[in-house]
CSV table of C-alpha atoms in Angstrom, one decimal:
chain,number,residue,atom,x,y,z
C,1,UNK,CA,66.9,131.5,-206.9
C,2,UNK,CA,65.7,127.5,-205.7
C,3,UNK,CA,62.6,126.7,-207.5
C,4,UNK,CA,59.7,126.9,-205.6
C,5,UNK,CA,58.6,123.1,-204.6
C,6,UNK,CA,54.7,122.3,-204.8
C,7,UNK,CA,53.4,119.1,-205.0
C,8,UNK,CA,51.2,116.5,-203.5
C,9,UNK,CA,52.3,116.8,-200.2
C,10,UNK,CA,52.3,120.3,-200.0
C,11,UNK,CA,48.4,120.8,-201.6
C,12,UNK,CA,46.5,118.3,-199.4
C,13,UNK,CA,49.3,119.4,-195.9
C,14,UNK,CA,50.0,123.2,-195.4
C,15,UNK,CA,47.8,125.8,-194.3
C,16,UNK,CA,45.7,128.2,-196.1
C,17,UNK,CA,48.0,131.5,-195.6
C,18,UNK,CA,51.1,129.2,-196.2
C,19,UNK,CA,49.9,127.8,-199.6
C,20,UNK,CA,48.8,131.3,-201.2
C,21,UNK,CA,52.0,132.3,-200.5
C,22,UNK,CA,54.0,129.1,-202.1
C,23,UNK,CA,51.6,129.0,-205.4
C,24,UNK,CA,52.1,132.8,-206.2
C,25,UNK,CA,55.9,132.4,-205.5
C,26,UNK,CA,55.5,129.1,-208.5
C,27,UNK,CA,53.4,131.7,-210.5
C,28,UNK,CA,56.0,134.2,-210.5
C,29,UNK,CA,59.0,131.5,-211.2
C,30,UNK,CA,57.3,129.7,-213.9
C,31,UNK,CA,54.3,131.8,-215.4
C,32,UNK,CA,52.5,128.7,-215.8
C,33,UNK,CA,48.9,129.7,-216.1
C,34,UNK,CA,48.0,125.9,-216.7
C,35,UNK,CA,49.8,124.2,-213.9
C,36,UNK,CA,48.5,127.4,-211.2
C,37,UNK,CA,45.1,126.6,-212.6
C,38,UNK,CA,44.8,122.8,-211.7
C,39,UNK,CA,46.7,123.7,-208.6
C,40,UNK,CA,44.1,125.6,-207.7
C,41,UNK,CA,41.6,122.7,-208.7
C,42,UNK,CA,43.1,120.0,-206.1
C,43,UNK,CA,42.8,123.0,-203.3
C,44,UNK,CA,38.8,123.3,-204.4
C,45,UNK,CA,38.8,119.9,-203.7
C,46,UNK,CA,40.2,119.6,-200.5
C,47,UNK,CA,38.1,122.3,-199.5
C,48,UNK,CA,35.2,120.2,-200.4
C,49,UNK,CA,36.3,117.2,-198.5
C,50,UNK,CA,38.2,118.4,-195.5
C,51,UNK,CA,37.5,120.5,-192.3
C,52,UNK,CA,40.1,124.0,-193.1
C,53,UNK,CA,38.2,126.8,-194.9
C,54,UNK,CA,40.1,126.9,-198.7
C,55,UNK,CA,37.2,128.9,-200.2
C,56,UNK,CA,39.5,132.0,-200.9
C,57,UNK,CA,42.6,130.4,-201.2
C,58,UNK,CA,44.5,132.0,-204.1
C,59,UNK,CA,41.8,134.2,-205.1
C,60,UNK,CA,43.4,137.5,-206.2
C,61,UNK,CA,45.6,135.7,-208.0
C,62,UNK,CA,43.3,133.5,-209.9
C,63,UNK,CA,41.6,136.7,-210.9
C,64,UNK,CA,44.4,138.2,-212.3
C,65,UNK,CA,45.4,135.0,-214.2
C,66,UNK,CA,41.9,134.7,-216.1
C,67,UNK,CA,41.6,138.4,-216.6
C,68,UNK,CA,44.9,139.4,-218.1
C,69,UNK,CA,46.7,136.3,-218.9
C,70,UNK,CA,47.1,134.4,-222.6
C,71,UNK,CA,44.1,132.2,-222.9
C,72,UNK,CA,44.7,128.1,-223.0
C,73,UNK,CA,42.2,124.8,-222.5
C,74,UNK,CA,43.4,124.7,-219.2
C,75,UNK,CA,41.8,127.6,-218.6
C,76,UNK,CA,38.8,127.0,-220.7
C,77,UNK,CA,38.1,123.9,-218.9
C,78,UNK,CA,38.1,124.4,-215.2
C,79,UNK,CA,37.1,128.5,-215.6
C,80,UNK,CA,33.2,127.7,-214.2
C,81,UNK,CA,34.6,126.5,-210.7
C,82,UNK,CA,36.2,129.7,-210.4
C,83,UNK,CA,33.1,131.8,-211.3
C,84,UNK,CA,31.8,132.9,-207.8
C,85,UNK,CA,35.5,134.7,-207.9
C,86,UNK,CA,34.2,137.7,-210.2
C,87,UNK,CA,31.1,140.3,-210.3
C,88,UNK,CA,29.1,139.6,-213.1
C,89,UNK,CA,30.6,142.0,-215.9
C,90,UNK,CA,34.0,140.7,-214.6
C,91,UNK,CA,32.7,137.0,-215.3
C,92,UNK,CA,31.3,138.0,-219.1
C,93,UNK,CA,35.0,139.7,-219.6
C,94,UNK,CA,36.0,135.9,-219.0
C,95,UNK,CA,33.9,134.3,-221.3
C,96,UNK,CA,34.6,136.9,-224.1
C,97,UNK,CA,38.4,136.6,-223.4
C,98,UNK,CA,38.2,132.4,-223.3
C,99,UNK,CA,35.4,131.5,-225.5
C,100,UNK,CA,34.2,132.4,-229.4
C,101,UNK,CA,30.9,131.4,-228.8
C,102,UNK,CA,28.5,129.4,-226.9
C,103,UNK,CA,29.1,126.5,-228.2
C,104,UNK,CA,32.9,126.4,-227.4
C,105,UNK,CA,32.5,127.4,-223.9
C,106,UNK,CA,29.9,124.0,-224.0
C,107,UNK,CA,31.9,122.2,-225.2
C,108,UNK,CA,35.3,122.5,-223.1
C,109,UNK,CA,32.8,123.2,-220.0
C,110,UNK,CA,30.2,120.4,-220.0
C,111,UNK,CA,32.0,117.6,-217.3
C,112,UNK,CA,33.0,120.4,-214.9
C,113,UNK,CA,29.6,122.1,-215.0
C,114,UNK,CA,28.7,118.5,-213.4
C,115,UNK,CA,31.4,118.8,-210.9
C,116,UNK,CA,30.6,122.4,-209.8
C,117,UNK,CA,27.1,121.7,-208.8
C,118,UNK,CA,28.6,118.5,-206.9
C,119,UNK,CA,31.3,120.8,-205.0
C,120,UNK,CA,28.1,123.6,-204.3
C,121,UNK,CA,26.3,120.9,-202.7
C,122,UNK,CA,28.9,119.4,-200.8
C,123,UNK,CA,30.0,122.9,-199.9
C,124,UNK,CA,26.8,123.6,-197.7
C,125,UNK,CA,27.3,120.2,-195.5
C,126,UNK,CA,27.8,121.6,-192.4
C,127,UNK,CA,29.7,118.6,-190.1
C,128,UNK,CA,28.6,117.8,-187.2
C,129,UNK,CA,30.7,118.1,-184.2
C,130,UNK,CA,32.9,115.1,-183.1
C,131,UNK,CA,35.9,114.3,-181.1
C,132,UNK,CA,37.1,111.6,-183.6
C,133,UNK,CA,39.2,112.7,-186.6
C,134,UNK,CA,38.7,111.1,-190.1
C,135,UNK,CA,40.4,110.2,-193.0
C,136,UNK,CA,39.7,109.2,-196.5
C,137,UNK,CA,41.9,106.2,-197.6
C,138,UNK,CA,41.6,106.0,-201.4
C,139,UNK,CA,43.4,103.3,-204.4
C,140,UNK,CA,44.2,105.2,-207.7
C,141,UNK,CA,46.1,103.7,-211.0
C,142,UNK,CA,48.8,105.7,-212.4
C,143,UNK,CA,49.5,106.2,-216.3
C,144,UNK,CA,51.3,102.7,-215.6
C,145,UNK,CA,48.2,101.1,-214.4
C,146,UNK,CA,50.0,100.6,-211.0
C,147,UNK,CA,47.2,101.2,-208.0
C,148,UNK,CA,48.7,103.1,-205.1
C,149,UNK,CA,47.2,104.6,-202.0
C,150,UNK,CA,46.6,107.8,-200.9
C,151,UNK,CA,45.3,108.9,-197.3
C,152,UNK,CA,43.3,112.8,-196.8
C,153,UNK,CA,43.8,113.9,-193.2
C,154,UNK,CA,41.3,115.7,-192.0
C,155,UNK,CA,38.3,115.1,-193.7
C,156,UNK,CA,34.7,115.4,-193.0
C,157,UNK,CA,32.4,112.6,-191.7
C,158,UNK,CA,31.5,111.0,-195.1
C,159,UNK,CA,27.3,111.3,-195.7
C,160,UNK,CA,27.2,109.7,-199.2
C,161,UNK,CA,29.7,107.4,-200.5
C,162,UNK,CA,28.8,108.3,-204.1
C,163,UNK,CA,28.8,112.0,-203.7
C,164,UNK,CA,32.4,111.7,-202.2
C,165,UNK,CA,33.9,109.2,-204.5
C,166,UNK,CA,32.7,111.6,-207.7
C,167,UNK,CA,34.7,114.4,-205.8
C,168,UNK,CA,37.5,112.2,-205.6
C,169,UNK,CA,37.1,110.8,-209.1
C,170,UNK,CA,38.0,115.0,-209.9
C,171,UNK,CA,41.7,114.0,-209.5
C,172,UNK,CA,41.8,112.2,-212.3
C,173,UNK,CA,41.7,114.9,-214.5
C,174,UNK,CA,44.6,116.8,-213.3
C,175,UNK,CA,47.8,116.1,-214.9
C,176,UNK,CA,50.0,118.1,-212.3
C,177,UNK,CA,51.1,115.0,-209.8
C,178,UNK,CA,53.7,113.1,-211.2
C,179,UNK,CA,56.3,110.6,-209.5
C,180,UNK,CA,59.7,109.7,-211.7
C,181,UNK,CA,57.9,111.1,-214.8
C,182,UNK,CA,54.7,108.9,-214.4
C,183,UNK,CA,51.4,110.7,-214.2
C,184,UNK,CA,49.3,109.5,-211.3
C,185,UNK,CA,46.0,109.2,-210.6
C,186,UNK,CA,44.7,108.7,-213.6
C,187,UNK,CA,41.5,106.2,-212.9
C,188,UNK,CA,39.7,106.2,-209.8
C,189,UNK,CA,39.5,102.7,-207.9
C,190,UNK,CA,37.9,102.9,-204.3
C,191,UNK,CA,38.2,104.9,-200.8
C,192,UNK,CA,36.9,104.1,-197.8
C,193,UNK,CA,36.9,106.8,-194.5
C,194,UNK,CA,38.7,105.7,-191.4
C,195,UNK,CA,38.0,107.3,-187.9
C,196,UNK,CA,40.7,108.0,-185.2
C,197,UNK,CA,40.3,109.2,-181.7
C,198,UNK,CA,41.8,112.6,-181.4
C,199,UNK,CA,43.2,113.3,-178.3
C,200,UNK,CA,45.5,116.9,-178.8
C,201,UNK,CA,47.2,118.0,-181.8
C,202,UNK,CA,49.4,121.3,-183.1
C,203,UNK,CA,51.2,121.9,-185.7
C,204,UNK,CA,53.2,125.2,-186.8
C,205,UNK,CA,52.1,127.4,-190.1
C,206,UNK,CA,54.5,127.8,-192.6
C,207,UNK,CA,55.2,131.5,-191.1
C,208,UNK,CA,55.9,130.3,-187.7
C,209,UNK,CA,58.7,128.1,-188.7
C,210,UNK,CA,60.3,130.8,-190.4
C,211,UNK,CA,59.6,133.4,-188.1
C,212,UNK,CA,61.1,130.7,-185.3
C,213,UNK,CA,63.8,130.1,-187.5
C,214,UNK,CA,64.6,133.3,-187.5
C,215,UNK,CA,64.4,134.4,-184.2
C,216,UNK,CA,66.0,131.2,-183.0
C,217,UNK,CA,69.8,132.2,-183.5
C,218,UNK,CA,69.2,135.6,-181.9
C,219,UNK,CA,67.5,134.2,-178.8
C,220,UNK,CA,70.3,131.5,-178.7
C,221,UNK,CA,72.9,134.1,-178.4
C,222,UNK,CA,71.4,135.9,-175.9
C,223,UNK,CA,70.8,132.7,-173.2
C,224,UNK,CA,74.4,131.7,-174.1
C,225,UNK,CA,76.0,135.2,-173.2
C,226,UNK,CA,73.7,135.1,-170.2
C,227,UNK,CA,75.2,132.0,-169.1
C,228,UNK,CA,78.6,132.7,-169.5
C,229,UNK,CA,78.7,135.8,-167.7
C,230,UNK,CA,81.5,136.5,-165.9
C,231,UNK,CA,81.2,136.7,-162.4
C,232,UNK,CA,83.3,140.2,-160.5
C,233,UNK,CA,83.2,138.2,-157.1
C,234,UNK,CA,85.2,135.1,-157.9
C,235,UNK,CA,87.9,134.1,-155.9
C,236,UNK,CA,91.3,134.2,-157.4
C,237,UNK,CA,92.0,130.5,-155.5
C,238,UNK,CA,89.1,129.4,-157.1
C,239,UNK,CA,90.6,126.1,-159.3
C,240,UNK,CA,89.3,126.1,-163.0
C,241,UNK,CA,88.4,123.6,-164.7
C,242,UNK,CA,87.8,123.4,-168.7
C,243,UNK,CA,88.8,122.1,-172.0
C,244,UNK,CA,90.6,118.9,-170.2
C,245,UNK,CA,93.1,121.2,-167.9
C,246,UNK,CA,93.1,121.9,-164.4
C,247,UNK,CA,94.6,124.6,-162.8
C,248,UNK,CA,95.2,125.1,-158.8
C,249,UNK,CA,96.7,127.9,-156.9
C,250,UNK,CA,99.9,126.9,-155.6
C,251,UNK,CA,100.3,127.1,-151.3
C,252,UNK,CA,103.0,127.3,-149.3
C,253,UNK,CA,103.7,123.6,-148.1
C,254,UNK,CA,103.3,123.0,-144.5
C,255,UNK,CA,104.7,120.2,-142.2
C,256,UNK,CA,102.2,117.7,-141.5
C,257,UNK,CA,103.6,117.2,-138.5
C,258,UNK,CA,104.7,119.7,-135.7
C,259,UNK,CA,106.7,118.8,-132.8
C,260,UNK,CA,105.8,119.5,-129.2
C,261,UNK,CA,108.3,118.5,-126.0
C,262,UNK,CA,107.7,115.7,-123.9
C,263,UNK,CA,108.2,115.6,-120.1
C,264,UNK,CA,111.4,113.4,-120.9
C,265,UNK,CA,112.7,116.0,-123.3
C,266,UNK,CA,112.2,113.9,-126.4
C,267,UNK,CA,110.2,115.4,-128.6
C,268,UNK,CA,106.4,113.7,-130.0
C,269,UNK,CA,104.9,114.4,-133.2
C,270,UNK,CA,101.5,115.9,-133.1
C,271,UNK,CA,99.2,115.2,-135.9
C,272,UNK,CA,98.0,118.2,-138.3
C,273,UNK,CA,94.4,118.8,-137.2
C,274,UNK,CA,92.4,119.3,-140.5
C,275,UNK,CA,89.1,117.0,-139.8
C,276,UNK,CA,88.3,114.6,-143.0
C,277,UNK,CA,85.6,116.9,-144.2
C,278,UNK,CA,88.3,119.7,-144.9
C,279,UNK,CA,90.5,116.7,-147.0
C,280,UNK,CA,87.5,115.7,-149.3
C,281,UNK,CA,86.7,119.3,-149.6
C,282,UNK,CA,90.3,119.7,-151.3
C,283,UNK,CA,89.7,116.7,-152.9
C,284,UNK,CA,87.1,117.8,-154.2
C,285,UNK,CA,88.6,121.1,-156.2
C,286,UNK,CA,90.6,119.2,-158.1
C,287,UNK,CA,88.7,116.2,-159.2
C,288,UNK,CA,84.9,115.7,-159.2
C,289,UNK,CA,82.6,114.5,-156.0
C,290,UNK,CA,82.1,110.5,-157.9
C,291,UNK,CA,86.4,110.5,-158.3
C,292,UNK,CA,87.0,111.9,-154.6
C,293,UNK,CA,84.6,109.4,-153.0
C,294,UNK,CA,85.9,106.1,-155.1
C,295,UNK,CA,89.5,106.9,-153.9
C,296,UNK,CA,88.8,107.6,-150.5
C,297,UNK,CA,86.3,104.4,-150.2
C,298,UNK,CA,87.4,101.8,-152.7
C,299,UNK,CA,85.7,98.7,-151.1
C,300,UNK,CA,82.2,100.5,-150.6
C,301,UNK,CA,82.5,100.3,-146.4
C,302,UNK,CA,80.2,102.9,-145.1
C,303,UNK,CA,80.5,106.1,-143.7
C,304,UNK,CA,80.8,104.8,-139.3
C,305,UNK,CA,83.1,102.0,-140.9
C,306,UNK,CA,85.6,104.1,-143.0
C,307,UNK,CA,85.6,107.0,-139.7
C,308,UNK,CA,86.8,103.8,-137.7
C,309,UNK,CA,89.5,102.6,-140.4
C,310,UNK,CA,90.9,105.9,-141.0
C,311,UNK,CA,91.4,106.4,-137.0
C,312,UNK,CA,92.9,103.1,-136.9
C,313,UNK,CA,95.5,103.9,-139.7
C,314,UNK,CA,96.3,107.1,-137.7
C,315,UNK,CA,96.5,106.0,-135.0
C,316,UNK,CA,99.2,103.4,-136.0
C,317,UNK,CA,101.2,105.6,-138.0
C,318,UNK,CA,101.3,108.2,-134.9
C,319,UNK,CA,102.7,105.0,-133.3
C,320,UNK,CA,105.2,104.1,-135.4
C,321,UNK,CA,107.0,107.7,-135.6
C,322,UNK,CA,107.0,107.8,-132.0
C,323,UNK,CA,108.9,104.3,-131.9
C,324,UNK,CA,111.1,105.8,-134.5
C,325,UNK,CA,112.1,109.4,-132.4
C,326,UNK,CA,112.1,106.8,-129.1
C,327,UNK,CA,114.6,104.6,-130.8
C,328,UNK,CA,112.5,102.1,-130.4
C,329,UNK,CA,113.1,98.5,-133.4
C,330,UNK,CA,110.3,96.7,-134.9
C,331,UNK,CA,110.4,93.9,-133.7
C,332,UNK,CA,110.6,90.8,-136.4
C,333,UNK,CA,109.6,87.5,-136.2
């Protein structure tokens, strides 16, 4: 089974439903208590800074993880953000499970008792409604001490710069984002919050891609037998045309020309009477309408002005077979 991928760009991008799913799928791969844990950490604070609802996002399985599973200082350090997750007898089985004694759980708890009264208060903002969208631009150094950028979609109008640059200062904590082996950000540097005019947006959850991907291949089947449905009424004349070939219904070839008596008893050609819209509509079965109409008008006369040439042409060929049956010469110069 491919290893479930979760990473930057999936935390602070996919929806709520979308990324429950993908972190209990990595919790069930890896059994990484540590890793799900600070996971769990960047989603608390996009929550904090961003529009979506993340409150419950993972829950149940977070529960499970500090209730049952081997204790480490992963755990022990980030527990207290987690605590509004458990009743309170649930919440002592915690601290009994984690902890010796109060002065362990102050000790590995101290900073992110800090940060959970930050994310509390930024957690009752209520945002005010806008029709622009922001986003938080911030500079991080990696373990290299190389800054680099990175951009939160999304996000609420800021109120207090300090308030939102401690949130974002929580990130360096987390050891879980890592680019060609290098931890990054691991020192805070700056942000500043850019606003956008939001005209329409949309984007598909996680489940409607797959449930589109899915259905896709059925539905495609069905429009493409639709489409190539035989028709019971077509005519057996009917040229087809496909894959290159063309194939045309022999006739029985007729005379173009039948021959009438004249009053001297000689006998006169009579032209075959099929009008020149019957011609371009054979024409027409064998090669398409663009083909038919180059060859019949190479030199781009229009319609009065071909009629008149083609009568011409007739009317001189009729002239010359009668010269011919008359016994009639061409005269030479």
């Amino acid at each position: 089974m491919e290893a479930v991928k979760l990473g930057q760009r999936q935390l602070f991008a996919m929806g709520e439903k979308s990324l429950s799913k993908r972190l209990g799928q990595f919790y069930q791969q890896t059994g990484n208590t540590a890793e799900v844990v600070e996971f769990a950490v960047a989603i608390l604070i996009r929550h904090t800074l961003c529009l979506a609802d993340f409150s419950n996002c993972c829950k149940t399985l977070l529960r499970e993880i500090f209730l049952t599973s081997k204790p480490n200082n992963t755990l022990r350090q980030y527990c207290v953000l987690f605590q509004d997750y458990f009743e309170a007898e649930e919440w002592q089985q915690v601290l009994d499970r984690l902890f010796q004694n109060r002065k362990e759980y102050k000790k590995f708890t101290k900073e992110t008792c800090l940060y959970r009264k930050l994310l509390d208060k930024k957690n009752q903002e209520v945002p005010e409604p806008s029709e622009y969208q922001f986003n938080i631009v911030s500079v991080f150094k990696d373990a290299a001490g190389k800054k680099h950028t990175w951009t939160l979609r999304d996000a609420k109008q800021v109120r207090s710069e300090v308030e939102t640059s401690e949130v974002l200062k929580m990130l360096s904590s987390l050891t879980i984002f890592q680019v060609a082996g290098v931890r990054r950000f691991t020192e805070y540097v700056k942000f500043k919050s850019h606003k956008t005019y939001l005209d329409a947006e949309h984007e598909m959850t996680q489940e409607e891609q797959e449930s589109s991907a899915q259905n896709g291949s059925a539905d495609k089947t069905d429009v493409l037998n639709a489409d190539y449905e035989p028709s019971s009424q077509q005519p057996k004349s009917a040229s087809t045309v496909g894959s290159g070939k063309k194939t045309v219904e022999k006739k029985d070839a007729k005379p173009l020309l039948s021959e009438e008596p004249l009053s001297n008893g000689l006998k006169s050609p009579v032209a075959k009477t099929a009008s020149s819209a019957e011609k371009n509509k054979g024409s027409s079965q064998v090669g398409t309408k663009t083909q038919a109409a180059k060859l019949d008008n190479p030199y781009g006369h229009d319609r009065k002005s071909m009629e008149r040439i083609k009568k011409g042409r007739e009317a001189k060929r009729l002239k010359r077979v009668v010269d011919r049956q008359l016994g009639k010469k061409k005269n030479r110069k």
